[in-house]
mmCIF file of C-alpha atoms in Angstrom:
data_model
loop_
_atom_site.group_PDB
_atom_site.id
_atom_site.type_symbol
_atom_site.label_atom_id
_atom_site.label_comp_id
_atom_site.label_asym_id
_atom_site.label_seq_id
_atom_site.Cartn_x
_atom_site.Cartn_y
_atom_site.Cartn_z
ATOM 1 C CA MET A 11 0.000 0.000 0.000
ATOM 2 C CA MET A 12 1.316 3.437 -0.917
ATOM 3 C CA ASN A 13 2.356 5.750 1.923
ATOM 4 C CA LYS A 14 -0.446 8.329 2.418
ATOM 5 C CA ASP A 15 1.892 11.342 2.496
ATOM 6 C CA LEU A 16 3.584 10.083 -0.657
ATOM 7 C CA GLU A 17 0.236 9.581 -2.374
ATOM 8 C CA LYS A 18 -0.859 13.105 -1.447
ATOM 9 C CA PHE A 19 2.392 14.601 -2.750
ATOM 10 C CA ILE A 20 2.150 12.789 -6.105
ATOM 11 C CA LYS A 21 -1.485 13.827 -6.499
ATOM 12 C CA THR A 22 -0.531 17.462 -5.858
ATOM 13 C CA CYS A 23 2.321 17.246 -8.377
ATOM 14 C CA LYS A 24 -0.006 15.906 -11.063
ATOM 15 C CA VAL A 25 -2.118 19.065 -10.958
ATOM 16 C CA HIS A 26 0.528 20.457 -13.325
ATOM 17 C CA ASN A 27 2.164 19.266 -16.520
ATOM 18 C CA HIS A 28 5.905 18.769 -16.532
ATOM 19 C CA TYR A 29 6.748 22.037 -18.311
ATOM 20 C CA ASP A 30 4.034 24.398 -17.043
ATOM 21 C CA PHE A 31 6.362 26.905 -15.400
ATOM 22 C CA TYR A 32 9.600 27.226 -17.361
ATOM 23 C CA ASN A 33 11.083 30.662 -18.022
ATOM 24 C CA THR A 34 12.089 32.192 -21.334
ATOM 25 C CA PRO A 35 15.130 34.480 -21.670
ATOM 26 C CA GLU A 36 14.498 38.206 -21.927
ATOM 27 C CA GLU A 37 17.550 38.946 -24.094
ATOM 28 C CA ASP A 38 19.947 37.291 -26.501
ATOM 29 C CA PHE A 39 23.014 35.488 -25.229
ATOM 30 C CA GLU A 40 26.516 36.678 -25.991
ATOM 31 C CA SER A 41 28.024 33.185 -25.911
ATOM 32 C CA VAL A 42 27.165 29.509 -25.758
ATOM 33 C CA HIS A 43 28.584 29.419 -22.226
ATOM 34 C CA GLN A 44 26.239 32.206 -21.127
ATOM 35 C CA LYS A 45 23.285 30.355 -22.689
ATOM 36 C CA PHE A 46 24.290 27.127 -20.961
ATOM 37 C CA ASN A 47 24.465 28.848 -17.566
ATOM 38 C CA TRP A 48 21.073 30.479 -18.070
ATOM 39 C CA ILE A 49 19.399 27.183 -19.008
ATOM 40 C CA ARG A 50 21.002 25.412 -16.059
ATOM 41 C CA ASP A 51 20.369 28.048 -13.393
ATOM 42 C CA LYS A 52 17.506 30.330 -14.482
ATOM 43 C CA SER A 53 15.204 28.442 -16.852
ATOM 44 C CA ASN A 54 13.186 26.818 -14.019
ATOM 45 C CA LEU A 55 13.075 23.639 -16.087
ATOM 46 C CA PRO A 56 12.335 20.627 -13.871
ATOM 47 C CA SER A 57 14.216 18.403 -16.314
ATOM 48 C CA LEU A 58 15.751 18.718 -19.757
ATOM 49 C CA LYS A 59 16.144 15.804 -22.143
ATOM 50 C CA LEU A 60 19.630 15.767 -23.662
ATOM 51 C CA LEU A 61 20.180 14.658 -27.243
ATOM 52 C CA ILE A 62 22.659 11.922 -26.395
ATOM 53 C CA ASP A 63 22.192 8.301 -27.454
ATOM 54 C CA PHE A 64 22.452 5.738 -24.667
ATOM 55 C CA PRO A 65 22.763 1.953 -25.220
ATOM 56 C CA TYR A 66 20.200 1.156 -22.550
ATOM 57 C CA GLU A 67 19.428 -2.424 -23.655
ATOM 58 C CA LYS A 68 23.065 -3.512 -23.437
ATOM 59 C CA VAL A 69 23.559 -1.664 -20.143
ATOM 60 C CA TRP A 70 20.356 -3.274 -18.791
ATOM 61 C CA ASP A 71 21.915 -6.691 -19.470
ATOM 62 C CA GLU A 72 25.060 -5.595 -17.614
ATOM 63 C CA VAL A 73 23.036 -4.441 -14.611
ATOM 64 C CA LYS A 74 21.065 -7.672 -14.391
ATOM 65 C CA SER A 75 24.311 -9.665 -14.304
ATOM 66 C CA ILE A 76 25.403 -7.918 -11.096
ATOM 67 C CA GLU A 77 22.034 -7.235 -9.448
ATOM 68 C CA HIS A 78 23.280 -9.036 -6.320
ATOM 69 C CA ARG A 79 25.722 -6.147 -5.736
ATOM 70 C CA PHE A 80 23.023 -3.568 -4.976
ATOM 71 C CA VAL A 81 22.990 -2.219 -1.403
ATOM 72 C CA LYS A 82 20.375 -0.291 0.583
ATOM 73 C CA HIS A 83 20.477 3.446 -0.077
ATOM 74 C CA ARG A 84 19.585 6.225 2.405
ATOM 75 C CA GLY A 85 17.938 4.207 5.124
ATOM 76 C CA GLU A 86 14.441 3.009 5.930
ATOM 77 C CA LYS A 87 12.679 6.251 4.996
ATOM 78 C CA HIS A 88 12.994 5.167 1.369
ATOM 79 C CA PRO A 89 11.969 1.476 1.285
ATOM 80 C CA GLY A 90 13.114 -0.494 -1.741
ATOM 81 C CA TRP A 91 15.713 2.072 -2.844
ATOM 82 C CA GLU A 92 19.043 0.407 -3.631
ATOM 83 C CA SER A 93 22.228 1.505 -5.341
ATOM 84 C CA MET A 94 25.786 0.637 -6.352
ATOM 85 C CA CYS A 95 28.601 2.772 -7.747
ATOM 86 C CA ILE A 96 30.462 2.124 -10.962
ATOM 87 C CA HIS A 97 32.615 5.174 -10.144
ATOM 88 C CA GLY A 98 33.209 6.432 -6.612
ATOM 89 C CA VAL A 99 35.039 5.454 -3.420
ATOM 90 C CA ASN A 100 33.841 1.866 -3.793
ATOM 91 C CA ALA A 101 30.794 0.075 -5.176
ATOM 92 C CA GLU A 102 28.964 0.014 -1.837
ATOM 93 C CA GLN A 103 29.563 3.603 -0.668
ATOM 94 C CA THR A 104 26.656 5.154 -2.531
ATOM 95 C CA ASP A 105 26.131 8.409 -0.631
ATOM 96 C CA ASP A 106 28.339 11.498 -0.426
ATOM 97 C CA TRP A 107 31.605 10.866 1.437
ATOM 98 C CA ARG A 108 30.657 13.638 3.925
ATOM 99 C CA SER A 109 27.443 11.852 4.939
ATOM 100 C CA PRO A 110 27.119 11.044 8.658
ATOM 101 C CA VAL A 111 26.690 7.359 7.779
ATOM 102 C CA TYR A 112 30.410 7.295 6.925
ATOM 103 C CA GLN A 113 31.707 8.925 10.119
ATOM 104 C CA ASP A 114 33.454 5.684 11.033
ATOM 105 C CA LYS A 115 35.613 6.020 7.903
ATOM 106 C CA GLY A 116 37.531 8.906 9.503
ATOM 107 C CA TYR A 117 37.641 11.034 6.363
ATOM 108 C CA THR A 118 39.303 14.420 6.819
ATOM 109 C CA GLU A 119 39.356 15.229 3.114
ATOM 110 C CA LYS A 120 37.709 13.971 -0.045
ATOM 111 C CA PRO A 121 38.825 10.391 -0.753
ATOM 112 C CA LEU A 122 39.866 9.195 -4.200
ATOM 113 C CA HIS A 123 36.946 8.577 -6.547
ATOM 114 C CA THR A 124 37.737 6.135 -9.335
ATOM 115 C CA TRP A 125 36.288 3.179 -11.245
ATOM 116 C CA THR A 126 35.046 0.572 -8.790
ATOM 117 C CA ASP A 127 35.350 -3.192 -9.153
ATOM 118 C CA ILE A 128 31.939 -3.513 -10.851
ATOM 119 C CA ALA A 129 33.218 -1.446 -13.811
ATOM 120 C CA ASP A 130 34.812 -4.632 -15.157
ATOM 121 C CA ASN A 131 31.299 -6.102 -15.414
ATOM 122 C CA CYS A 132 29.978 -3.047 -17.254
ATOM 123 C CA PRO A 133 32.241 -2.449 -20.270
ATOM 124 C CA VAL A 134 29.477 -0.878 -22.391
ATOM 125 C CA LEU A 135 28.551 1.668 -19.720
ATOM 126 C CA LYS A 136 32.186 2.400 -18.868
ATOM 127 C CA ASP A 137 32.934 3.060 -22.533
ATOM 128 C CA TRP A 138 29.884 5.344 -22.834
ATOM 129 C CA LEU A 139 30.909 7.322 -19.746
ATOM 130 C CA SER A 140 34.503 7.547 -20.954
ATOM 131 C CA ASN A 141 33.977 8.359 -24.619
ATOM 132 C CA VAL A 142 30.419 9.556 -25.276
ATOM 133 C CA PHE A 143 28.977 11.416 -22.307
ATOM 134 C CA PRO A 144 30.619 14.852 -21.948
ATOM 135 C CA GLY A 145 32.220 14.452 -18.519
ATOM 136 C CA GLU A 146 35.361 16.435 -19.315
ATOM 137 C CA GLU A 147 36.027 17.303 -15.673
ATOM 138 C CA GLY A 148 35.832 13.685 -14.563
ATOM 139 C CA TYR A 149 33.347 12.060 -12.213
ATOM 140 C CA ASP A 150 32.675 11.769 -8.515
ATOM 141 C CA ARG A 151 29.890 9.247 -7.897
ATOM 142 C CA VAL A 152 28.276 7.521 -10.851
ATOM 143 C CA ARG A 153 25.622 5.184 -9.520
ATOM 144 C CA PHE A 154 23.062 2.659 -10.583
ATOM 145 C CA MET A 155 19.795 3.329 -8.779
ATOM 146 C CA MET A 156 17.128 0.667 -8.411
ATOM 147 C CA LEU A 157 13.664 0.891 -6.855
ATOM 148 C CA ARG A 158 12.088 -2.451 -6.006
ATOM 149 C CA PRO A 159 8.413 -3.103 -6.870
ATOM 150 C CA GLY A 160 6.207 -1.245 -4.406
ATOM 151 C CA GLY A 161 9.195 0.774 -3.194
ATOM 152 C CA TYR A 162 9.382 4.529 -3.022
ATOM 153 C CA ILE A 163 11.724 7.450 -2.552
ATOM 154 C CA PHE A 164 10.009 9.759 -0.081
ATOM 155 C CA PRO A 165 9.537 13.421 -1.110
ATOM 156 C CA HIS A 166 12.728 15.391 -0.555
ATOM 157 C CA GLN A 167 15.080 17.893 -2.174
ATOM 158 C CA ASP A 168 18.800 17.270 -2.474
ATOM 159 C CA TYR A 169 19.954 20.900 -2.582
ATOM 160 C CA ASP A 170 18.760 24.276 -1.358
ATOM 161 C CA ASN A 171 19.521 25.921 -4.705
ATOM 162 C CA ARG A 172 17.379 25.393 -7.795
ATOM 163 C CA SER A 173 19.346 24.283 -10.840
ATOM 164 C CA LEU A 174 19.666 21.495 -13.394
ATOM 165 C CA ASN A 175 22.471 20.111 -11.271
ATOM 166 C CA ALA A 176 22.240 16.338 -11.812
ATOM 167 C CA VAL A 177 21.999 13.981 -14.766
ATOM 168 C CA ASN A 178 19.850 10.841 -14.648
ATOM 169 C CA VAL A 179 19.703 8.157 -17.314
ATOM 170 C CA ALA A 180 16.771 5.747 -17.694
ATOM 171 C CA ILE A 181 18.059 2.208 -18.175
ATOM 172 C CA ASN A 182 14.577 0.874 -17.499
ATOM 173 C CA ASN A 183 11.388 2.665 -16.466
ATOM 174 C CA PRO A 184 8.407 0.292 -16.352
ATOM 175 C CA GLU A 185 4.831 1.513 -16.633
ATOM 176 C CA GLY A 186 3.640 2.476 -13.162
ATOM 177 C CA CYS A 187 7.009 3.803 -11.999
ATOM 178 C CA GLU A 188 6.665 7.577 -11.596
ATOM 179 C CA PHE A 189 9.156 10.342 -10.824
ATOM 180 C CA ALA A 190 6.990 13.210 -9.541
ATOM 181 C CA MET A 191 8.205 16.783 -9.046
ATOM 182 C CA GLU A 192 6.693 19.708 -7.190
ATOM 183 C CA ASP A 193 4.781 22.013 -9.593
ATOM 184 C CA ALA A 194 5.977 19.852 -12.493
ATOM 185 C CA GLY A 195 3.886 16.720 -12.745
ATOM 186 C CA VAL A 196 5.752 13.539 -13.659
ATOM 187 C CA ILE A 197 8.954 13.252 -15.710
ATOM 188 C CA PRO A 198 8.000 11.604 -19.039
ATOM 189 C CA TRP A 199 10.724 8.979 -18.905
ATOM 190 C CA THR A 200 11.313 6.424 -21.630
ATOM 191 C CA PRO A 201 14.181 3.894 -21.515
ATOM 192 C CA GLY A 202 17.350 5.434 -22.921
ATOM 193 C CA ASP A 203 16.493 9.006 -21.902
ATOM 194 C CA VAL A 204 19.377 11.139 -20.648
ATOM 195 C CA ARG A 205 18.036 14.085 -18.625
ATOM 196 C CA ALA A 206 19.460 16.961 -16.635
ATOM 197 C CA ILE A 207 17.279 17.257 -13.517
ATOM 198 C CA ASP A 208 16.634 19.938 -10.911
ATOM 199 C CA ILE A 209 16.927 17.869 -7.737
ATOM 200 C CA GLY A 210 16.783 21.091 -5.717
ATOM 201 C CA ARG A 211 13.062 20.900 -6.554
ATOM 202 C CA LYS A 212 11.110 18.656 -4.173
ATOM 203 C CA HIS A 213 10.564 15.252 -5.778
ATOM 204 C CA CYS A 214 9.759 11.618 -5.144
ATOM 205 C CA VAL A 215 9.639 8.301 -6.986
ATOM 206 C CA TYR A 216 7.126 5.471 -6.612
ATOM 207 C CA ASN A 217 7.440 2.097 -8.327
ATOM 208 C CA GLY A 218 3.892 0.841 -8.733
ATOM 209 C CA SER A 219 4.980 -1.808 -11.232
ATOM 210 C CA SER A 220 5.933 -5.451 -10.747
ATOM 211 C CA GLU A 221 9.467 -4.871 -12.104
#
């Protein structure tokens, strides 16, 4: 049964369509960089689909081969949410290194983030991240996220600032799995989508499917 607060939040989100409240620029841009910054920080877009091909079927096969490596992510408030890192401190350390859950690690500065051991099981994704996706400045955490059937990610916002400050890729998004955003309805995911997302906007995910 869906959590009542979650159900209420999703219902409120669905009052609006996904792109009801985006902004339009008031003047021309002097450079591509200026345009990029405006879209990222001032457009009020809840998400933006990027025109980048992603080999989701091959990556889906890679994920299924190592499904046993998923670990619980962010505690019991988000039942069914699991993750593993292909790039980070290690495959199992799926949250930010400064998170209180890692106090026992004794970190005094940012630890090395590199390809984890599961990267050897994911050659197609590793190649895509290395040679196709424009990550010129390198990566911190690159994670697989999985939501079990009936599971949910409780409404939250990851940052105080509003910006297209994360990129999510849909490897699989079965019918009945919804990513709802405050004042922005539901993200119209299809497998293979690469989207910049404003996770400073309150959001949640509910997997009402059997997958």
